[in-house]
Amino acid sequence: AGGKLLLHEVANNQINATGLNIWDGALLMVKYLENCPIRVTSKQVLELGAGCGTAGIAAGILGAKQVVLTDLPYALSVMETNVEKNISRIEASDYQQI
């Protein structure tokens, strides 16, 4: 896709949980999907324990038909913020919100 994801995270200070920061594995998954978009284009994607939603948002931008992001309640506000920051790019890729 070649663009930038707009992401918010909260630093892990060992008081809050790990779903509020962006993991290196999520960034690697985004890079992989960017290089192999056929893995998600026109497909349904489920990201369990999505935290900040990084990989799922990338899947939406790369043309996934539907993306479902899940995590525990404490992480949802950060995830929702990140979806909102990227929604115009997701919608421009023919992503269908359900």
PDB file of N, CA and C in Angstrom, residues 16-87:
ATOM      1  N   ASN A  16      -0.632  -1.019  33.440  1.00  0.00           N
ATOM      2  CA  ASN A  16      -1.653  -1.329  32.447  1.00  0.00           C
ATOM      3  C   ASN A  16      -1.261  -2.599  31.697  1.00  0.00           C
ATOM      4  N   ALA A  17      -2.150  -3.102  30.909  1.00  0.00           N
ATOM      5  CA  ALA A  17      -1.897  -4.375  30.239  1.00  0.00           C
ATOM      6  C   ALA A  17      -1.224  -4.167  28.884  1.00  0.00           C
ATOM      7  N   THR A  18      -0.768  -5.252  28.310  1.00  0.00           N
ATOM      8  CA  THR A  18       0.047  -5.202  27.092  1.00  0.00           C
ATOM      9  C   THR A  18      -0.741  -4.903  25.820  1.00  0.00           C
ATOM     10  N   GLY A  19      -2.065  -4.891  25.877  1.00  0.00           N
ATOM     11  CA  GLY A  19      -2.864  -4.625  24.681  1.00  0.00           C
ATOM     12  C   GLY A  19      -2.903  -3.166  24.282  1.00  0.00           C
ATOM     13  N   LEU A  20      -2.252  -2.306  25.031  1.00  0.00           N
ATOM     14  CA  LEU A  20      -2.300  -0.875  24.743  1.00  0.00           C
ATOM     15  C   LEU A  20      -1.091  -0.370  23.978  1.00  0.00           C
ATOM     16  N   ASN A  21      -0.154  -1.267  23.692  1.00  0.00           N
ATOM     17  CA  ASN A  21       1.010  -0.835  22.910  1.00  0.00           C
ATOM     18  C   ASN A  21       1.173  -1.723  21.682  1.00  0.00           C
ATOM     19  N   ILE A  22       1.882  -1.210  20.710  1.00  0.00           N
ATOM     20  CA  ILE A  22       2.052  -1.890  19.423  1.00  0.00           C
ATOM     21  C   ILE A  22       3.231  -2.851  19.525  1.00  0.00           C
ATOM     22  N   TRP A  23       2.968  -4.103  19.294  1.00  0.00           N
ATOM     23  CA  TRP A  23       3.997  -5.139  19.379  1.00  0.00           C
ATOM     24  C   TRP A  23       4.786  -5.220  18.083  1.00  0.00           C
ATOM     25  N   ASP A  24       6.050  -5.611  18.185  1.00  0.00           N
ATOM     26  CA  ASP A  24       6.882  -5.804  16.995  1.00  0.00           C
ATOM     27  C   ASP A  24       6.252  -6.818  16.039  1.00  0.00           C
ATOM     28  N   GLY A  25       5.623  -7.852  16.587  1.00  0.00           N
ATOM     29  CA  GLY A  25       4.976  -8.867  15.752  1.00  0.00           C
ATOM     30  C   GLY A  25       3.867  -8.290  14.892  1.00  0.00           C
ATOM     31  N   ALA A  26       3.150  -7.304  15.420  1.00  0.00           N
ATOM     32  CA  ALA A  26       2.095  -6.652  14.639  1.00  0.00           C
ATOM     33  C   ALA A  26       2.704  -5.881  13.463  1.00  0.00           C
ATOM     34  N   LEU A  27       3.825  -5.222  13.718  1.00  0.00           N
ATOM     35  CA  LEU A  27       4.493  -4.480  12.643  1.00  0.00           C
ATOM     36  C   LEU A  27       5.035  -5.427  11.575  1.00  0.00           C
ATOM     37  N   LEU A  28       5.549  -6.574  11.998  1.00  0.00           N
ATOM     38  CA  LEU A  28       6.012  -7.573  11.029  1.00  0.00           C
ATOM     39  C   LEU A  28       4.857  -8.116  10.207  1.00  0.00           C
ATOM     40  N   MET A  29       3.702  -8.337  10.850  1.00  0.00           N
ATOM     41  CA  MET A  29       2.532  -8.813  10.129  1.00  0.00           C
ATOM     42  C   MET A  29       2.073  -7.781   9.100  1.00  0.00           C
ATOM     43  N   VAL A  30       2.085  -6.519   9.456  1.00  0.00           N
ATOM     44  CA  VAL A  30       1.713  -5.457   8.510  1.00  0.00           C
ATOM     45  C   VAL A  30       2.650  -5.479   7.305  1.00  0.00           C
ATOM     46  N   LYS A  31       3.929  -5.593   7.544  1.00  0.00           N
ATOM     47  CA  LYS A  31       4.906  -5.630   6.450  1.00  0.00           C
ATOM     48  C   LYS A  31       4.658  -6.847   5.550  1.00  0.00           C
ATOM     49  N   TYR A  32       4.390  -7.997   6.172  1.00  0.00           N
ATOM     50  CA  TYR A  32       4.085  -9.205   5.408  1.00  0.00           C
ATOM     51  C   TYR A  32       2.840  -9.000   4.545  1.00  0.00           C
ATOM     52  N   LEU A  33       1.776  -8.456   5.137  1.00  0.00           N
ATOM     53  CA  LEU A  33       0.538  -8.234   4.385  1.00  0.00           C
ATOM     54  C   LEU A  33       0.744  -7.228   3.260  1.00  0.00           C
ATOM     55  N   GLU A  34       1.557  -6.221   3.512  1.00  0.00           N
ATOM     56  CA  GLU A  34       1.855  -5.233   2.477  1.00  0.00           C
ATOM     57  C   GLU A  34       2.558  -5.895   1.291  1.00  0.00           C
ATOM     58  N   ASN A  35       3.423  -6.859   1.582  1.00  0.00           N
ATOM     59  CA  ASN A  35       4.134  -7.577   0.518  1.00  0.00           C
ATOM     60  C   ASN A  35       3.298  -8.678  -0.117  1.00  0.00           C
ATOM     61  N   CYS A  36       2.289  -9.184   0.589  1.00  0.00           N
ATOM     62  CA  CYS A  36       1.427 -10.272   0.096  1.00  0.00           C
ATOM     63  C   CYS A  36      -0.041  -9.926   0.329  1.00  0.00           C
ATOM     64  N   PRO A  37      -0.553  -8.837  -0.262  1.00  0.00           N
ATOM     65  CA  PRO A  37      -1.925  -8.419   0.026  1.00  0.00           C
ATOM     66  C   PRO A  37      -2.975  -9.451  -0.368  1.00  0.00           C
ATOM     67  N   ILE A  38      -2.637 -10.384  -1.250  1.00  0.00           N
ATOM     68  CA  ILE A  38      -3.578 -11.421  -1.658  1.00  0.00           C
ATOM     69  C   ILE A  38      -4.062 -12.238  -0.458  1.00  0.00           C
ATOM     70  N   ARG A  39      -3.285 -12.256   0.620  1.00  0.00           N
ATOM     71  CA  ARG A  39      -3.668 -12.983   1.838  1.00  0.00           C
ATOM     72  C   ARG A  39      -4.930 -12.422   2.489  1.00  0.00           C
ATOM     73  N   VAL A  40      -5.218 -11.129   2.246  1.00  0.00           N
ATOM     74  CA  VAL A  40      -6.386 -10.510   2.886  1.00  0.00           C
ATOM     75  C   VAL A  40      -7.365  -9.865   1.909  1.00  0.00           C
ATOM     76  N   THR A  41      -6.932  -9.521   0.719  1.00  0.00           N
ATOM     77  CA  THR A  41      -7.800  -8.830  -0.228  1.00  0.00           C
ATOM     78  C   THR A  41      -9.040  -9.664  -0.514  1.00  0.00           C
ATOM     79  N   SER A  42     -10.209  -9.045  -0.346  1.00  0.00           N
ATOM     80  CA  SER A  42     -11.520  -9.666  -0.575  1.00  0.00           C
ATOM     81  C   SER A  42     -11.819 -10.821   0.375  1.00  0.00           C
ATOM     82  N   LYS A  43     -11.143 -10.887   1.490  1.00  0.00           N
ATOM     83  CA  LYS A  43     -11.355 -11.971   2.454  1.00  0.00           C
ATOM     84  C   LYS A  43     -11.874 -11.416   3.772  1.00  0.00           C
ATOM     85  N   GLN A  44     -12.401 -12.305   4.602  1.00  0.00           N
ATOM     86  CA  GLN A  44     -12.817 -11.952   5.947  1.00  0.00           C
ATOM     87  C   GLN A  44     -11.637 -12.187   6.886  1.00  0.00           C
ATOM     88  N   VAL A  45     -11.353 -11.212   7.738  1.00  0.00           N
ATOM     89  CA  VAL A  45     -10.191 -11.268   8.627  1.00  0.00           C
ATOM     90  C   VAL A  45     -10.671 -11.136  10.071  1.00  0.00           C
ATOM     91  N   LEU A  46     -10.182 -12.013  10.925  1.00  0.00           N
ATOM     92  CA  LEU A  46     -10.457 -11.956  12.355  1.00  0.00           C
ATOM     93  C   LEU A  46      -9.124 -11.801  13.076  1.00  0.00           C
ATOM     94  N   GLU A  47      -8.993 -10.720  13.837  1.00  0.00           N
ATOM     95  CA  GLU A  47      -7.783 -10.524  14.632  1.00  0.00           C
ATOM     96  C   GLU A  47      -8.151 -10.668  16.104  1.00  0.00           C
ATOM     97  N   LEU A  48      -7.735 -11.784  16.682  1.00  0.00           N
ATOM     98  CA  LEU A  48      -7.986 -12.048  18.100  1.00  0.00           C
ATOM     99  C   LEU A  48      -6.902 -11.386  18.936  1.00  0.00           C
ATOM    100  N   GLY A  49      -7.294 -10.731  20.018  1.00  0.00           N
ATOM    101  CA  GLY A  49      -6.306 -10.044  20.845  1.00  0.00           C
ATOM    102  C   GLY A  49      -5.623  -8.936  20.068  1.00  0.00           C
ATOM    103  N   ALA A  50      -6.422  -8.144  19.368  1.00  0.00           N
ATOM    104  CA  ALA A  50      -5.899  -7.149  18.433  1.00  0.00           C
ATOM    105  C   ALA A  50      -5.166  -5.987  19.100  1.00  0.00           C
ATOM    106  N   GLY A  51      -5.420  -5.759  20.370  1.00  0.00           N
ATOM    107  CA  GLY A  51      -4.752  -4.638  21.041  1.00  0.00           C
ATOM    108  C   GLY A  51      -5.050  -3.327  20.343  1.00  0.00           C
ATOM    109  N   CYS A  52      -4.029  -2.706  19.792  1.00  0.00           N
ATOM    110  CA  CYS A  52      -4.174  -1.429  19.084  1.00  0.00           C
ATOM    111  C   CYS A  52      -4.834  -1.581  17.705  1.00  0.00           C
ATOM    112  N   GLY A  53      -4.983  -2.815  17.229  1.00  0.00           N
ATOM    113  CA  GLY A  53      -5.646  -3.062  15.952  1.00  0.00           C
ATOM    114  C   GLY A  53      -4.758  -2.928  14.739  1.00  0.00           C
ATOM    115  N   THR A  54      -3.475  -2.890  14.931  1.00  0.00           N
ATOM    116  CA  THR A  54      -2.519  -2.593  13.865  1.00  0.00           C
ATOM    117  C   THR A  54      -2.668  -3.495  12.645  1.00  0.00           C
ATOM    118  N   ALA A  55      -2.604  -4.802  12.837  1.00  0.00           N
ATOM    119  CA  ALA A  55      -2.656  -5.730  11.704  1.00  0.00           C
ATOM    120  C   ALA A  55      -4.034  -5.728  11.042  1.00  0.00           C
ATOM    121  N   GLY A  56      -5.082  -5.676  11.842  1.00  0.00           N
ATOM    122  CA  GLY A  56      -6.432  -5.658  11.285  1.00  0.00           C
ATOM    123  C   GLY A  56      -6.716  -4.404  10.482  1.00  0.00           C
ATOM    124  N   ILE A  57      -6.249  -3.276  10.950  1.00  0.00           N
ATOM    125  CA  ILE A  57      -6.416  -2.018  10.208  1.00  0.00           C
ATOM    126  C   ILE A  57      -5.684  -2.103   8.880  1.00  0.00           C
ATOM    127  N   ALA A  58      -4.474  -2.648   8.898  1.00  0.00           N
ATOM    128  CA  ALA A  58      -3.716  -2.820   7.656  1.00  0.00           C
ATOM    129  C   ALA A  58      -4.478  -3.733   6.701  1.00  0.00           C
ATOM    130  N   ALA A  59      -5.075  -4.806   7.224  1.00  0.00           N
ATOM    131  CA  ALA A  59      -5.849  -5.713   6.378  1.00  0.00           C
ATOM    132  C   ALA A  59      -7.014  -4.976   5.730  1.00  0.00           C
ATOM    133  N   GLY A  60      -7.664  -4.110   6.487  1.00  0.00           N
ATOM    134  CA  GLY A  60      -8.760  -3.311   5.928  1.00  0.00           C
ATOM    135  C   GLY A  60      -8.295  -2.383   4.829  1.00  0.00           C
ATOM    136  N   ILE A  61      -7.176  -1.742   5.038  1.00  0.00           N
ATOM    137  CA  ILE A  61      -6.622  -0.835   4.030  1.00  0.00           C
ATOM    138  C   ILE A  61      -6.228  -1.605   2.773  1.00  0.00           C
ATOM    139  N   LEU A  62      -5.784  -2.844   2.965  1.00  0.00           N
ATOM    140  CA  LEU A  62      -5.358  -3.672   1.829  1.00  0.00           C
ATOM    141  C   LEU A  62      -6.523  -4.384   1.151  1.00  0.00           C
ATOM    142  N   GLY A  63      -7.756  -4.051   1.526  1.00  0.00           N
ATOM    143  CA  GLY A  63      -8.913  -4.528   0.791  1.00  0.00           C
ATOM    144  C   GLY A  63      -9.633  -5.736   1.338  1.00  0.00           C
ATOM    145  N   ALA A  64      -9.452  -6.041   2.630  1.00  0.00           N
ATOM    146  CA  ALA A  64     -10.224  -7.133   3.221  1.00  0.00           C
ATOM    147  C   ALA A  64     -11.711  -6.812   3.104  1.00  0.00           C
ATOM    148  N   LYS A  65     -12.508  -7.831   2.834  1.00  0.00           N
ATOM    149  CA  LYS A  65     -13.955  -7.650   2.687  1.00  0.00           C
ATOM    150  C   LYS A  65     -14.587  -7.279   4.021  1.00  0.00           C
ATOM    151  N   GLN A  66     -14.121  -7.910   5.091  1.00  0.00           N
ATOM    152  CA  GLN A  66     -14.623  -7.640   6.436  1.00  0.00           C
ATOM    153  C   GLN A  66     -13.489  -7.892   7.419  1.00  0.00           C
ATOM    154  N   VAL A  67     -13.372  -7.020   8.424  1.00  0.00           N
ATOM    155  CA  VAL A  67     -12.373  -7.192   9.473  1.00  0.00           C
ATOM    156  C   VAL A  67     -13.074  -7.102  10.817  1.00  0.00           C
ATOM    157  N   VAL A  68     -12.817  -8.082  11.676  1.00  0.00           N
ATOM    158  CA  VAL A  68     -13.325  -8.065  13.046  1.00  0.00           C
ATOM    159  C   VAL A  68     -12.115  -8.036  13.966  1.00  0.00           C
ATOM    160  N   LEU A  69     -12.065  -7.016  14.822  1.00  0.00           N
ATOM    161  CA  LEU A  69     -10.986  -6.866  15.794  1.00  0.00           C
ATOM    162  C   LEU A  69     -11.551  -7.176  17.171  1.00  0.00           C
ATOM    163  N   THR A  70     -10.838  -7.977  17.949  1.00  0.00           N
ATOM    164  CA  THR A  70     -11.304  -8.314  19.294  1.00  0.00           C
ATOM    165  C   THR A  70     -10.197  -8.086  20.311  1.00  0.00           C
ATOM    166  N   ASP A  71     -10.591  -7.776  21.519  1.00  0.00           N
ATOM    167  CA  ASP A  71      -9.665  -7.729  22.653  1.00  0.00           C
ATOM    168  C   ASP A  71     -10.489  -7.549  23.913  1.00  0.00           C
ATOM    169  N   LEU A  72      -9.824  -7.486  25.027  1.00  0.00           N
ATOM    170  CA  LEU A  72     -10.483  -7.255  26.296  1.00  0.00           C
ATOM    171  C   LEU A  72     -10.958  -5.806  26.369  1.00  0.00           C
ATOM    172  N   PRO A  73     -11.958  -5.526  27.199  1.00  0.00           N
ATOM    173  CA  PRO A  73     -12.535  -4.176  27.251  1.00  0.00           C
ATOM    174  C   PRO A  73     -11.535  -3.044  27.472  1.00  0.00           C
ATOM    175  N   TYR A  74     -10.485  -3.266  28.260  1.00  0.00           N
ATOM    176  CA  TYR A  74      -9.546  -2.182  28.549  1.00  0.00           C
ATOM    177  C   TYR A  74      -8.831  -1.663  27.304  1.00  0.00           C
ATOM    178  N   ALA A  75      -8.745  -2.479  26.244  1.00  0.00           N
ATOM    179  CA  ALA A  75      -8.002  -2.087  25.040  1.00  0.00           C
ATOM    180  C   ALA A  75      -8.885  -1.459  23.967  1.00  0.00           C
ATOM    181  N   LEU A  76     -10.185  -1.528  24.119  1.00  0.00           N
ATOM    182  CA  LEU A  76     -11.082  -1.114  23.041  1.00  0.00           C
ATOM    183  C   LEU A  76     -10.993   0.366  22.691  1.00  0.00           C
ATOM    184  N   SER A  77     -10.779   1.233  23.669  1.00  0.00           N
ATOM    185  CA  SER A  77     -10.747   2.667  23.338  1.00  0.00           C
ATOM    186  C   SER A  77      -9.548   3.005  22.449  1.00  0.00           C
ATOM    187  N   VAL A  78      -8.393   2.405  22.713  1.00  0.00           N
ATOM    188  CA  VAL A  78      -7.217   2.645  21.866  1.00  0.00           C
ATOM    189  C   VAL A  78      -7.470   2.064  20.464  1.00  0.00           C
ATOM    190  N   MET A  79      -8.034   0.864  20.415  1.00  0.00           N
ATOM    191  CA  MET A  79      -8.341   0.238  19.136  1.00  0.00           C
ATOM    192  C   MET A  79      -9.315   1.098  18.326  1.00  0.00           C
ATOM    193  N   GLU A  80     -10.381   1.554  18.964  1.00  0.00           N
ATOM    194  CA  GLU A  80     -11.372   2.392  18.280  1.00  0.00           C
ATOM    195  C   GLU A  80     -10.756   3.699  17.785  1.00  0.00           C
ATOM    196  N   THR A  81      -9.893   4.305  18.583  1.00  0.00           N
ATOM    197  CA  THR A  81      -9.195   5.521  18.159  1.00  0.00           C
ATOM    198  C   THR A  81      -8.400   5.258  16.883  1.00  0.00           C
ATOM    199  N   ASN A  82      -7.698   4.133  16.854  1.00  0.00           N
ATOM    200  CA  ASN A  82      -6.871   3.814  15.686  1.00  0.00           C
ATOM    201  C   ASN A  82      -7.718   3.520  14.447  1.00  0.00           C
ATOM    202  N   VAL A  83      -8.850   2.860  14.640  1.00  0.00           N
ATOM    203  CA  VAL A  83      -9.747   2.631  13.498  1.00  0.00           C
ATOM    204  C   VAL A  83     -10.250   3.973  12.972  1.00  0.00           C
ATOM    205  N   GLU A  84     -10.671   4.853  13.869  1.00  0.00           N
ATOM    206  CA  GLU A  84     -11.158   6.172  13.455  1.00  0.00           C
ATOM    207  C   GLU A  84     -10.092   6.958  12.696  1.00  0.00           C
ATOM    208  N   LYS A  85      -8.839   6.878  13.143  1.00  0.00           N
ATOM    209  CA  LYS A  85      -7.753   7.609  12.483  1.00  0.00           C
ATOM    210  C   LYS A  85      -7.489   7.103  11.062  1.00  0.00           C
ATOM    211  N   ASN A  86      -7.867   5.857  10.786  1.00  0.00           N
ATOM    212  CA  ASN A  86      -7.561   5.236   9.494  1.00  0.00           C
ATOM    213  C   ASN A  86      -8.792   4.914   8.666  1.00  0.00           C
ATOM    214  N   ILE A  87      -9.973   5.275   9.153  1.00  0.00           N
ATOM    215  CA  ILE A  87     -11.217   4.847   8.505  1.00  0.00           C
ATOM    216  C   ILE A  87     -11.333   5.350   7.059  1.00  0.00           C
TER     217      ILE A  87
END
